[in-house]
PDB file of C-alpha atoms in Angstrom:
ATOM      1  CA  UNK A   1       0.000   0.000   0.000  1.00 95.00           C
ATOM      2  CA  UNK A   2       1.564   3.215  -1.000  1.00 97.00           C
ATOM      3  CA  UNK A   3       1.170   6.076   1.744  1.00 98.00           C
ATOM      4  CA  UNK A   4       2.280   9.838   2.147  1.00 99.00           C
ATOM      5  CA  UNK A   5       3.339  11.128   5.722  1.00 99.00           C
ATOM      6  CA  UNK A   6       2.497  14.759   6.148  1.00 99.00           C
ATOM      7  CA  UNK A   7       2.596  17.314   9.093  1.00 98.00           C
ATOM      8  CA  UNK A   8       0.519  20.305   9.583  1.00 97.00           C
ATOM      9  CA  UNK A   9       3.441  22.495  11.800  1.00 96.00           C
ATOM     10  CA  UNK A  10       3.826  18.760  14.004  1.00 96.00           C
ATOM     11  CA  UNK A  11       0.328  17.400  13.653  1.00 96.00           C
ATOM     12  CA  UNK A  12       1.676  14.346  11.699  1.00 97.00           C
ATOM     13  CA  UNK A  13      -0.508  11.675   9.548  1.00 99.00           C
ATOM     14  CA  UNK A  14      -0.444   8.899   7.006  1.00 99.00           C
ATOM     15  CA  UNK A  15      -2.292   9.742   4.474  1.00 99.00           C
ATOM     16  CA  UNK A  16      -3.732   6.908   1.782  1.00 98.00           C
ATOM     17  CA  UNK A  17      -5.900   7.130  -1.120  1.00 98.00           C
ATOM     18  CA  UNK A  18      -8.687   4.910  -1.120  1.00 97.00           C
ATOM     19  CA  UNK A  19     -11.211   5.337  -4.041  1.00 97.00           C
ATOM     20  CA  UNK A  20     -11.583   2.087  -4.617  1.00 94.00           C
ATOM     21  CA  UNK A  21     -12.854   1.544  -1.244  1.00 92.00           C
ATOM     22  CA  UNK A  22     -10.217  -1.351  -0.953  1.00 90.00           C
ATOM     23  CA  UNK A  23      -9.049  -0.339   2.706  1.00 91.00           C
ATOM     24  CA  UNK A  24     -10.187  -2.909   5.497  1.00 85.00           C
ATOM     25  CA  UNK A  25     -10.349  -3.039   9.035  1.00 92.00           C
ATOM     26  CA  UNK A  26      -9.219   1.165   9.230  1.00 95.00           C
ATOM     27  CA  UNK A  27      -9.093   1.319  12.705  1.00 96.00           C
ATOM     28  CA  UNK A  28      -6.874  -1.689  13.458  1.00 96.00           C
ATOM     29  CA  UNK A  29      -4.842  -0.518  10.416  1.00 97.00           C
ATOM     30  CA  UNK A  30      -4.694   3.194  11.886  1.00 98.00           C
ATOM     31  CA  UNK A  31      -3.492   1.472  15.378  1.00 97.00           C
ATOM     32  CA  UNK A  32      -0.745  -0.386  13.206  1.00 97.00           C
ATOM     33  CA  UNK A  33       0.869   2.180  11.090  1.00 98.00           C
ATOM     34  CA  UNK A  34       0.544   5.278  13.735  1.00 98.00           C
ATOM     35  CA  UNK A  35       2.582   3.307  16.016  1.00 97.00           C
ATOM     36  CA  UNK A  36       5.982   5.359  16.513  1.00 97.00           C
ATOM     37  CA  UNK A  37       8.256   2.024  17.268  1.00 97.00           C
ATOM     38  CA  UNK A  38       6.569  -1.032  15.195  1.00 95.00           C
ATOM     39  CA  UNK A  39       4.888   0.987  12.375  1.00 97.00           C
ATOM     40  CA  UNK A  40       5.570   4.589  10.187  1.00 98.00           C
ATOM     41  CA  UNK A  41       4.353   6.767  13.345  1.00 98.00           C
ATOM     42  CA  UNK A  42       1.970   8.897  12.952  1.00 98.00           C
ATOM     43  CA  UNK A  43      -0.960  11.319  15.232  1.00 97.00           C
ATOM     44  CA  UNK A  44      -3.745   9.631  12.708  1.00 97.00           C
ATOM     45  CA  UNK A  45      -4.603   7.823   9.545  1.00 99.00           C
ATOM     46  CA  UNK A  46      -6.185  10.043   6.983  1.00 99.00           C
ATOM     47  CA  UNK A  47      -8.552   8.365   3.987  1.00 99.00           C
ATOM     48  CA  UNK A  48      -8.732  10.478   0.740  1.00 99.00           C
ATOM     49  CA  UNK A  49     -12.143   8.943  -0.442  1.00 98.00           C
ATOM     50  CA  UNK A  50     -15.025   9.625  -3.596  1.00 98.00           C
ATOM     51  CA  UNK A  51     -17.698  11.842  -2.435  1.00 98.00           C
ATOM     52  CA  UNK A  52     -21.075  12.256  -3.494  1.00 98.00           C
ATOM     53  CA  UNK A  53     -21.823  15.573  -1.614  1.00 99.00           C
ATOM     54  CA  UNK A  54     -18.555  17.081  -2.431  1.00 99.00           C
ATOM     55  CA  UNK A  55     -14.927  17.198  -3.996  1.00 99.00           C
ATOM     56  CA  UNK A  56     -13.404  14.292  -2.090  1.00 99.00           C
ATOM     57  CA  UNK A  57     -14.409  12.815   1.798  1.00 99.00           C
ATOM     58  CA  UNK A  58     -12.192  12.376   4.439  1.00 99.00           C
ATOM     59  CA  UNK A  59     -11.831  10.255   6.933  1.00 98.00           C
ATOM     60  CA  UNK A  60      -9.452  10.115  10.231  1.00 98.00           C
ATOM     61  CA  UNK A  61      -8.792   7.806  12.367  1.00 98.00           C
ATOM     62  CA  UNK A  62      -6.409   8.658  15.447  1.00 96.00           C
ATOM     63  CA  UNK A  63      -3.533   6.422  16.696  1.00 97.00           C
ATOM     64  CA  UNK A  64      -5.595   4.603  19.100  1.00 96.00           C
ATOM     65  CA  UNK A  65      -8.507   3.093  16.276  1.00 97.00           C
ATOM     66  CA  UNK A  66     -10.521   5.607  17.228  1.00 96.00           C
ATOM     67  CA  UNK A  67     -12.167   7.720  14.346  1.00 96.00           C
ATOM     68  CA  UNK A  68     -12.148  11.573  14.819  1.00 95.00           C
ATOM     69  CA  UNK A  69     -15.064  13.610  13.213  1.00 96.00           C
ATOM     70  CA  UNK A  70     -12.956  16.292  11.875  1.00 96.00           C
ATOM     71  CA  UNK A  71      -9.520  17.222  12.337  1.00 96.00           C
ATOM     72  CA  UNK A  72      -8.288  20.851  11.563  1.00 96.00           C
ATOM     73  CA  UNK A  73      -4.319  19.876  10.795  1.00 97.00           C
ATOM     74  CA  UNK A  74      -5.093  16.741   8.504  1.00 98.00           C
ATOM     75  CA  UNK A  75      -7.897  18.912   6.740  1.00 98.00           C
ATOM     76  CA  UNK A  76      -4.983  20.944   5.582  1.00 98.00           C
ATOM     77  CA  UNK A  77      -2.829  18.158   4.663  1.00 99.00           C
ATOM     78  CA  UNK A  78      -5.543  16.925   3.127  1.00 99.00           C
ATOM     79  CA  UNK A  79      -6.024  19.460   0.930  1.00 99.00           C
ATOM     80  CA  UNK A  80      -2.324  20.141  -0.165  1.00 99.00           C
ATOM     81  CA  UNK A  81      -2.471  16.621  -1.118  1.00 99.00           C
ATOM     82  CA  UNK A  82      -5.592  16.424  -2.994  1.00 99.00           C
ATOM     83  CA  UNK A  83      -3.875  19.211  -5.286  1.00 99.00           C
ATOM     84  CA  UNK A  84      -0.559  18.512  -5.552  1.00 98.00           C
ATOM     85  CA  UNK A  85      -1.436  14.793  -6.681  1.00 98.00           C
ATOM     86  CA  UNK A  86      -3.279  16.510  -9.477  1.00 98.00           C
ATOM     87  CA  UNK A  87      -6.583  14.849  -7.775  1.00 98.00           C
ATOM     88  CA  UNK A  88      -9.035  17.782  -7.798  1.00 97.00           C
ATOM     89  CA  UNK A  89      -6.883  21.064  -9.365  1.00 96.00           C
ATOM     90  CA  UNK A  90      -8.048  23.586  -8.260  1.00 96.00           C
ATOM     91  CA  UNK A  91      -7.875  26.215  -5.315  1.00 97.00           C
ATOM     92  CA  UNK A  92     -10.856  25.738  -3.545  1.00 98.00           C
ATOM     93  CA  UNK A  93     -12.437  22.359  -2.330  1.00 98.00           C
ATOM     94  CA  UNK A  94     -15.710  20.998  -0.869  1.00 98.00           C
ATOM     95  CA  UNK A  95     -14.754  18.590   1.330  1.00 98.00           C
ATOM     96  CA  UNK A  96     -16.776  15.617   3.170  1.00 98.00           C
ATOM     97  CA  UNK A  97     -16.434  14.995   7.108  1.00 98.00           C
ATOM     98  CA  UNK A  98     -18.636  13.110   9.416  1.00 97.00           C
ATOM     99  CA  UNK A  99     -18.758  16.892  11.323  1.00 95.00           C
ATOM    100  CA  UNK A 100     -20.097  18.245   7.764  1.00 95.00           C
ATOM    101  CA  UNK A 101     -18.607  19.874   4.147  1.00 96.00           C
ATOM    102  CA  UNK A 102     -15.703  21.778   4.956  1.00 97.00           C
ATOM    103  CA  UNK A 103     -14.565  24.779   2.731  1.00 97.00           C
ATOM    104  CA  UNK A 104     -10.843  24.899   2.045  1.00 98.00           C
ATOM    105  CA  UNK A 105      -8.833  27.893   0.134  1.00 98.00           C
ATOM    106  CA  UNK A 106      -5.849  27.281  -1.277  1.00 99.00           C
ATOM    107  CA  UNK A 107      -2.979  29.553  -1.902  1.00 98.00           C
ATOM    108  CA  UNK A 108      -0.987  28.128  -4.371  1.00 98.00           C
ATOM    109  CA  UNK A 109       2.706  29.636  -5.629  1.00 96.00           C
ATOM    110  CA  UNK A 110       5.244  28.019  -8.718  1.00 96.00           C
ATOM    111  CA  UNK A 111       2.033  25.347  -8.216  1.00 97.00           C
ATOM    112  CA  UNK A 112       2.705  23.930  -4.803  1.00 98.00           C
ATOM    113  CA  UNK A 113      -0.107  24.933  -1.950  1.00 98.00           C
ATOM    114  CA  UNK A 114       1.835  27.157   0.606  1.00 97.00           C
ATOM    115  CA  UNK A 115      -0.838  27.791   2.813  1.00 98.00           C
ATOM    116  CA  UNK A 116      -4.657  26.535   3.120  1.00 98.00           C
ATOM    117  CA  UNK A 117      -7.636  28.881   5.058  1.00 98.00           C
ATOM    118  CA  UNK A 118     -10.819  26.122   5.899  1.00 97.00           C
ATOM    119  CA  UNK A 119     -14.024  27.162   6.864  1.00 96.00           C
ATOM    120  CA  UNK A 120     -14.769  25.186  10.527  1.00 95.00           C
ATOM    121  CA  UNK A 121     -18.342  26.206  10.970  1.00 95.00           C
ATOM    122  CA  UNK A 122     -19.455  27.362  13.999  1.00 96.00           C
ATOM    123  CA  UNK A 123     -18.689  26.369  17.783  1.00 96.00           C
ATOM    124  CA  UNK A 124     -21.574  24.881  19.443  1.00 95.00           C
ATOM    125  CA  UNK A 125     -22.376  25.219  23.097  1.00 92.00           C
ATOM    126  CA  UNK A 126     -25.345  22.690  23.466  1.00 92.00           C
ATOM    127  CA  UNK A 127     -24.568  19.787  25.508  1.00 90.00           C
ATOM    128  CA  UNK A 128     -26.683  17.227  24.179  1.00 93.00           C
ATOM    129  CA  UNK A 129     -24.460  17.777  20.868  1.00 94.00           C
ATOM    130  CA  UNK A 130     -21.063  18.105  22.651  1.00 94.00           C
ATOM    131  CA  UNK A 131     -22.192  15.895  24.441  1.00 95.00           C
ATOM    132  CA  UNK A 132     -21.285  17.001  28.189  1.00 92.00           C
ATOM    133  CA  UNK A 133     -23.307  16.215  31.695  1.00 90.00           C
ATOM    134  CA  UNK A 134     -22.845  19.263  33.189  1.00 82.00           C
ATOM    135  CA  UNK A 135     -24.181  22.767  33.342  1.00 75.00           C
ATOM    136  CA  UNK A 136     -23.364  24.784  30.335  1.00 68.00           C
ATOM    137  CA  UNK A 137     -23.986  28.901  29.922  1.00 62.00           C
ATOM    138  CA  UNK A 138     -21.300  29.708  27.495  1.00 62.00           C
ATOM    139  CA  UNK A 139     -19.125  31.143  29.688  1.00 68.00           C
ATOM    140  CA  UNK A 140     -16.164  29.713  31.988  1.00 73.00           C
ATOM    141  CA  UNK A 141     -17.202  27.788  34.503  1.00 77.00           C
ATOM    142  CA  UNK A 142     -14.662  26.375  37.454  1.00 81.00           C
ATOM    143  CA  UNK A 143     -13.168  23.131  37.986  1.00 83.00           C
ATOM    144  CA  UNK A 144     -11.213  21.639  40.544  1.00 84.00           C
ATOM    145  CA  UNK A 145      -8.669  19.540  39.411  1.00 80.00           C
ATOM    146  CA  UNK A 146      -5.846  18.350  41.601  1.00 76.00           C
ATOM    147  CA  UNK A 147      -6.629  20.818  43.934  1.00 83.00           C
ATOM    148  CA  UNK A 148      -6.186  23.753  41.582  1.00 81.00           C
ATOM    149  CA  UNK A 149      -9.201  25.585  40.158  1.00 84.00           C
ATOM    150  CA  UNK A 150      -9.562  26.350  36.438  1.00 84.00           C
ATOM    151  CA  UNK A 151     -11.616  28.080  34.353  1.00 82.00           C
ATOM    152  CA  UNK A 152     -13.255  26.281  31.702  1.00 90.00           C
ATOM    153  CA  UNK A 153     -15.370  26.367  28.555  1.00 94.00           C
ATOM    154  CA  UNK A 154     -16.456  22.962  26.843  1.00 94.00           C
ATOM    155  CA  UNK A 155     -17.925  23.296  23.513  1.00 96.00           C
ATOM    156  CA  UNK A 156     -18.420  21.661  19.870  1.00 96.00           C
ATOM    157  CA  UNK A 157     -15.845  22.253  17.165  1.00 96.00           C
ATOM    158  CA  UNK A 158     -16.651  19.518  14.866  1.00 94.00           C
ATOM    159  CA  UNK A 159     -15.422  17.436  17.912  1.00 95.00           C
ATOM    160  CA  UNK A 160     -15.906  18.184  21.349  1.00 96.00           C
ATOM    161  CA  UNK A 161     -13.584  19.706  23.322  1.00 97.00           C
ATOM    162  CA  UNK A 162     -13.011  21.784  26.609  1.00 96.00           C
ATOM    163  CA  UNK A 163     -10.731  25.326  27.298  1.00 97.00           C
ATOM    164  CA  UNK A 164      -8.612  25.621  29.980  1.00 95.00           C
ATOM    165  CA  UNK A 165      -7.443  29.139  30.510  1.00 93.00           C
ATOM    166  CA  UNK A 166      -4.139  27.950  32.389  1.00 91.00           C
ATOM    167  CA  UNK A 167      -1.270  30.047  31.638  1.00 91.00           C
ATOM    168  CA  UNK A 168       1.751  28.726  31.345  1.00 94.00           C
ATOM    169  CA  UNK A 169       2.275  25.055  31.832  1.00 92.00           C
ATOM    170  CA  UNK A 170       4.318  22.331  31.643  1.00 93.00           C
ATOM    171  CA  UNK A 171       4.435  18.985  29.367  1.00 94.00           C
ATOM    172  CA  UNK A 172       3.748  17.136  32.490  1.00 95.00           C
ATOM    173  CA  UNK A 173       0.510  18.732  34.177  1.00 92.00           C
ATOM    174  CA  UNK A 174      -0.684  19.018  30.212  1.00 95.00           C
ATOM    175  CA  UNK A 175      -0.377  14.943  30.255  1.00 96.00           C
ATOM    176  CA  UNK A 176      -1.507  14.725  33.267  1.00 94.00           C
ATOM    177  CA  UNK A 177      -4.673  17.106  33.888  1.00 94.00           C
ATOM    178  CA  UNK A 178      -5.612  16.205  30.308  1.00 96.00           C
ATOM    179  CA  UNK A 179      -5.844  12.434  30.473  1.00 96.00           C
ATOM    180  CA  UNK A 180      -8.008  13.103  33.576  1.00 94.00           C
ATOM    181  CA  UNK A 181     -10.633  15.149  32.131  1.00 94.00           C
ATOM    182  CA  UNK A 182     -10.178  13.635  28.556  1.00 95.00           C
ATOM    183  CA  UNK A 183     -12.324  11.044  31.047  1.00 93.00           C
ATOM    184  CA  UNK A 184     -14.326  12.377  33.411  1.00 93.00           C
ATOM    185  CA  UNK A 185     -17.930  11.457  33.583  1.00 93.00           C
ATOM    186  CA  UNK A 186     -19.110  15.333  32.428  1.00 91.00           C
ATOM    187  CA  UNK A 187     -17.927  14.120  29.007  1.00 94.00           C
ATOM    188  CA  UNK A 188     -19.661  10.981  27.785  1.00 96.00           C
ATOM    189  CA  UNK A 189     -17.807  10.230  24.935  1.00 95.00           C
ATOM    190  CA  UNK A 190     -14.627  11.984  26.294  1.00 96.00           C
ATOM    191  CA  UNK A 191     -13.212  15.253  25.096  1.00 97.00           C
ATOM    192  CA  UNK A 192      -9.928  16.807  23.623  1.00 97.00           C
ATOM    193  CA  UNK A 193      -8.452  19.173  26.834  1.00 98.00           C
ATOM    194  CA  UNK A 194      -6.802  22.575  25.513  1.00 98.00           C
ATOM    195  CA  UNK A 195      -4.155  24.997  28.064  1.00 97.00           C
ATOM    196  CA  UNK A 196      -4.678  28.066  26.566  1.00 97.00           C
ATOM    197  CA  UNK A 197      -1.953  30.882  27.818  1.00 97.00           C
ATOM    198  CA  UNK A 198      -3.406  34.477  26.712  1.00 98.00           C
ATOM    199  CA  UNK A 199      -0.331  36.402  26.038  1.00 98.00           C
ATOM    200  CA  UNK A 200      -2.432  39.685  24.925  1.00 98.00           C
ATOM    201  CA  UNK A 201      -5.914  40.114  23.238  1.00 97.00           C
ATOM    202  CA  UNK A 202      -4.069  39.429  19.952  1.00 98.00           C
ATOM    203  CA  UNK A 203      -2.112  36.121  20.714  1.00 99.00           C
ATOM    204  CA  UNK A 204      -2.680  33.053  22.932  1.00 99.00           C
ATOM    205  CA  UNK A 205      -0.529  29.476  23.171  1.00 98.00           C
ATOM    206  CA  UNK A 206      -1.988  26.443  23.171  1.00 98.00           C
ATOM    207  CA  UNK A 207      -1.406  22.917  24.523  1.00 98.00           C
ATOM    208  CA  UNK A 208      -3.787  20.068  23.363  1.00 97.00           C
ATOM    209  CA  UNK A 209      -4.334  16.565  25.015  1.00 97.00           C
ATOM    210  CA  UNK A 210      -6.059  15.139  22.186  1.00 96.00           C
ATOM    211  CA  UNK A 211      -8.860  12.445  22.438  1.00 95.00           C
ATOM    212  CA  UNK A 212      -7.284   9.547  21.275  1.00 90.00           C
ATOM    213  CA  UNK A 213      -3.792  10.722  20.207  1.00 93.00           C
ATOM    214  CA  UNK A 214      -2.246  11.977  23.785  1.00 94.00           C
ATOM    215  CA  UNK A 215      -0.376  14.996  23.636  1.00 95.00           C
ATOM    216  CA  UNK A 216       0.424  16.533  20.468  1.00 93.00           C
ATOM    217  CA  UNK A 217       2.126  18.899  18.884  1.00 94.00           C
ATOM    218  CA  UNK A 218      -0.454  20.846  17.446  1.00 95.00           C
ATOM    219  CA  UNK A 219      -4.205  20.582  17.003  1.00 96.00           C
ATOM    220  CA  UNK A 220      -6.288  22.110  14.656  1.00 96.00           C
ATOM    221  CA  UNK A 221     -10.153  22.350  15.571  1.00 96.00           C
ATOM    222  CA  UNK A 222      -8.018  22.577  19.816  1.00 97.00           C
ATOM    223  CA  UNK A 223      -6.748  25.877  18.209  1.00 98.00           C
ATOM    224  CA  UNK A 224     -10.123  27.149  17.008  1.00 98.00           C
ATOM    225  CA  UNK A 225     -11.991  26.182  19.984  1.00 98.00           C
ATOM    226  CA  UNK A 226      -9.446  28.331  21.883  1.00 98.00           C
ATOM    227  CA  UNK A 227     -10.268  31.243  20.526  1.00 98.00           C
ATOM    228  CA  UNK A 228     -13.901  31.120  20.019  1.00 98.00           C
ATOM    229  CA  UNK A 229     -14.004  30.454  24.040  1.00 97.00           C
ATOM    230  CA  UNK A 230     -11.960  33.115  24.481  1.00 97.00           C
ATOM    231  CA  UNK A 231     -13.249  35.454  22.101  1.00 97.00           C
ATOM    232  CA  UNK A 232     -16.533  34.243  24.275  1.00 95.00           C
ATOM    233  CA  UNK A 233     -15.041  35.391  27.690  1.00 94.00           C
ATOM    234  CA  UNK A 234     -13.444  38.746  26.828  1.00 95.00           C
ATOM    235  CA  UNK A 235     -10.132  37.526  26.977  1.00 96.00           C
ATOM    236  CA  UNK A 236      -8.835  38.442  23.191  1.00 98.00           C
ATOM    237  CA  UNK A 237     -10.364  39.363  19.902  1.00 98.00           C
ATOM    238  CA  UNK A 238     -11.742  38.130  16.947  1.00 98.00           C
ATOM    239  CA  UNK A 239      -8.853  37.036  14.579  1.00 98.00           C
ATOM    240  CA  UNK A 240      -5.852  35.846  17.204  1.00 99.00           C
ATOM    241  CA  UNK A 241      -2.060  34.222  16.376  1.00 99.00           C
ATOM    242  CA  UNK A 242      -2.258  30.724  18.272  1.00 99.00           C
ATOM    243  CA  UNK A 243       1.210  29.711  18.886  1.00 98.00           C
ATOM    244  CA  UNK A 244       1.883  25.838  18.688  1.00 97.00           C
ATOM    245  CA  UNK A 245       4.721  24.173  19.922  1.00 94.00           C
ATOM    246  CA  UNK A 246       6.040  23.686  16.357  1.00 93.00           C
ATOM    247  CA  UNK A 247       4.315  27.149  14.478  1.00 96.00           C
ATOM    248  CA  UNK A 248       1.324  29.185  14.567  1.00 97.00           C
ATOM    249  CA  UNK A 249      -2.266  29.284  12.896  1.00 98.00           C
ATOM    250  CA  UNK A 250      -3.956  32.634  12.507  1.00 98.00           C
ATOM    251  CA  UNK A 251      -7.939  32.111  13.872  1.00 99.00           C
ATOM    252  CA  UNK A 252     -10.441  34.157  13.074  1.00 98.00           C
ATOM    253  CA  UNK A 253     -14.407  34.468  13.763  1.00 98.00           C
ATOM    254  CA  UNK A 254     -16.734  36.251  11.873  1.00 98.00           C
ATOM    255  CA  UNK A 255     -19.663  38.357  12.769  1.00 97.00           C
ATOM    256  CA  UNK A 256     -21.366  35.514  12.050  1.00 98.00           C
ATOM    257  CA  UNK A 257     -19.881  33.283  14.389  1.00 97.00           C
ATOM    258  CA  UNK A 258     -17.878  31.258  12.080  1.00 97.00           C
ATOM    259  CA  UNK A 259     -14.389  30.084  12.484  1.00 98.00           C
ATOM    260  CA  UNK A 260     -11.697  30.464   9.847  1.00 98.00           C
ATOM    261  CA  UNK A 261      -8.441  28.606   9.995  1.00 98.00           C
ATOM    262  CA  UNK A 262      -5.603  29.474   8.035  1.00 98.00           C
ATOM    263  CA  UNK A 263      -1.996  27.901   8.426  1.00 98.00           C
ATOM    264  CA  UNK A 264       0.938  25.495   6.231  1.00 97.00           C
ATOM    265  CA  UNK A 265       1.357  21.954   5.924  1.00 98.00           C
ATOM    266  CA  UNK A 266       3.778  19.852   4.026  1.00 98.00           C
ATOM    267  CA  UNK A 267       5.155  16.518   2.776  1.00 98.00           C
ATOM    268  CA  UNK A 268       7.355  14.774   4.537  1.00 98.00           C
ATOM    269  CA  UNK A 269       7.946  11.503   2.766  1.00 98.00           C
ATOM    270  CA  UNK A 270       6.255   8.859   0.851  1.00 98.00           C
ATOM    271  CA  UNK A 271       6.376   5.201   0.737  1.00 98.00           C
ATOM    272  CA  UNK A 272       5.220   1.693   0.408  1.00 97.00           C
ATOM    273  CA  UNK A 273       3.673  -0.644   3.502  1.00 96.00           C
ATOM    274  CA  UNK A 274       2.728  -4.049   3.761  1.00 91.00           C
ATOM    275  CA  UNK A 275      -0.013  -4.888   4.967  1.00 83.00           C
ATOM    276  CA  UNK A 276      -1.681  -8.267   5.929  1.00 72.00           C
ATOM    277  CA  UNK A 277      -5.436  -9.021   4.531  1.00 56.00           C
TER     278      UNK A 277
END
């Protein structure tokens, strides 16, 4: 099976074309080839798949089996790929998700995408589509974790996730805070856990304990729910620089209340795999 591994600034995935619908057993698959000592390593598995709705589909499915609505990095990937394999040409795509059709613009220079801007949709705050147990108002609520209280929004993007506004902190209260609430019974189907450091009302950092993956290097839709919740509280603006641990995305919400994403990806390498019926 021929695959390309791609990173959107650290977010890394495997990405294969299946047309033919020839692919079985994804998730074991995804738990084979994402693993970092006995496979290719990878955050996730991404399908590039016919679509009836739209351009192409895609599917993810993280390094655990688990499949992931809609991922913000691999959307990006996604679409450099889908161009520079000559498989849709052309600089703006309709593509499929289980979270919906996602909008992607490409800017494209000497005919390699430098940079894609996708059109997330909108955060939503209801908990029976998050899906979350507890009360929800929109706003920051507190939480006491390890005897520490946070503020915290939980909300929708595409896939559920919750806002910590945490200021600085380190790799090992991100791993370990995160895989606690990741689990906690307010979150029925778990959720991805962002530390969001405001630096000004222009600029935040993010950490992301993603569902399924662990802690990454970047995430996507973690980035955009960070600054819709806060954008919500009063804490920055509209369009805000969220600074990764391996480069930045520019975020940006309309008047509307829609969330634009705009940020690189690239090729690493490609190759063949083996794989056992």
């Amino acid at each position: 099976m021929h695959f390309t591994k791609m990173q959107g600034i650290g977010n890394d995935f495997i990405m294969v074309e299946n047309f033919k619908n020839e692919v079985q057993n994804k998730n074991n698959l995804a738990k084979k080839l994402c693993d970092r000592h006995f496979g290719i390593g990878a955050d996730g598995l991404v399908f590039i798949e016919n679509s009836n709705i739209a351009d192409l589909k895609m599917r993810v499915v993280n390094s655990d089996g688990s499949n992931a609505d809609m991922c913000g990095n691999a959307i990006r990937c996604f679409s450099k790929y889908a161009y520079e394999k000559n498989i849709i040409k052309k600089d703006t795509l309709d593509i499929e998700t289980p979270a919906g059709i996602m909008k992607a613009k490409l800017s494209v220079e000497n005919d390699m995408v430098s940079t894609v801007r996708i059109s997330m949709g909108k955060p939503s705050y209801d908990k029976k589509l998050i899906p979350f147990n507890g009360e929800l108002n929109n706003k920051a609520y507190s939480l006491d974790i390890g005897g520490k209280k946070y503020e915290i929004t939980t909300l929708l993007m595409g896939v559920p996730h919750t806002v910590l506004f945490s200021g600085e902190i380190s790799d090992g209260d991100v791993i370990q805070y995160g895989r606690y609430i990741e689990k906690l019974p307010l979150y029925p189907q778990g959720t991805n856990v962002n530390f969001v450091n405001v630096i000004d009302d222009r600029t935040i950092s993010v950490r992301t304990w993603e569902r399924g993956a662990g802690l990454t290097l970047a995430c996507g839709t973690g980035a955009c729910a960070s600054v819709a919740a806060s954008y919500l509280n009063n804490k920055t603006g509209r369009k805000v620089k969220v600074k990764l641990m391996k480069g930045e995305l520019i975020i940006e919400q309309d008047v509307n209340g829609y969330i634009y994403m705009e940020g690189p990806a690239s090729t690493v390498y490609e190759g063949d795999v083996s794989i056992s019926k």
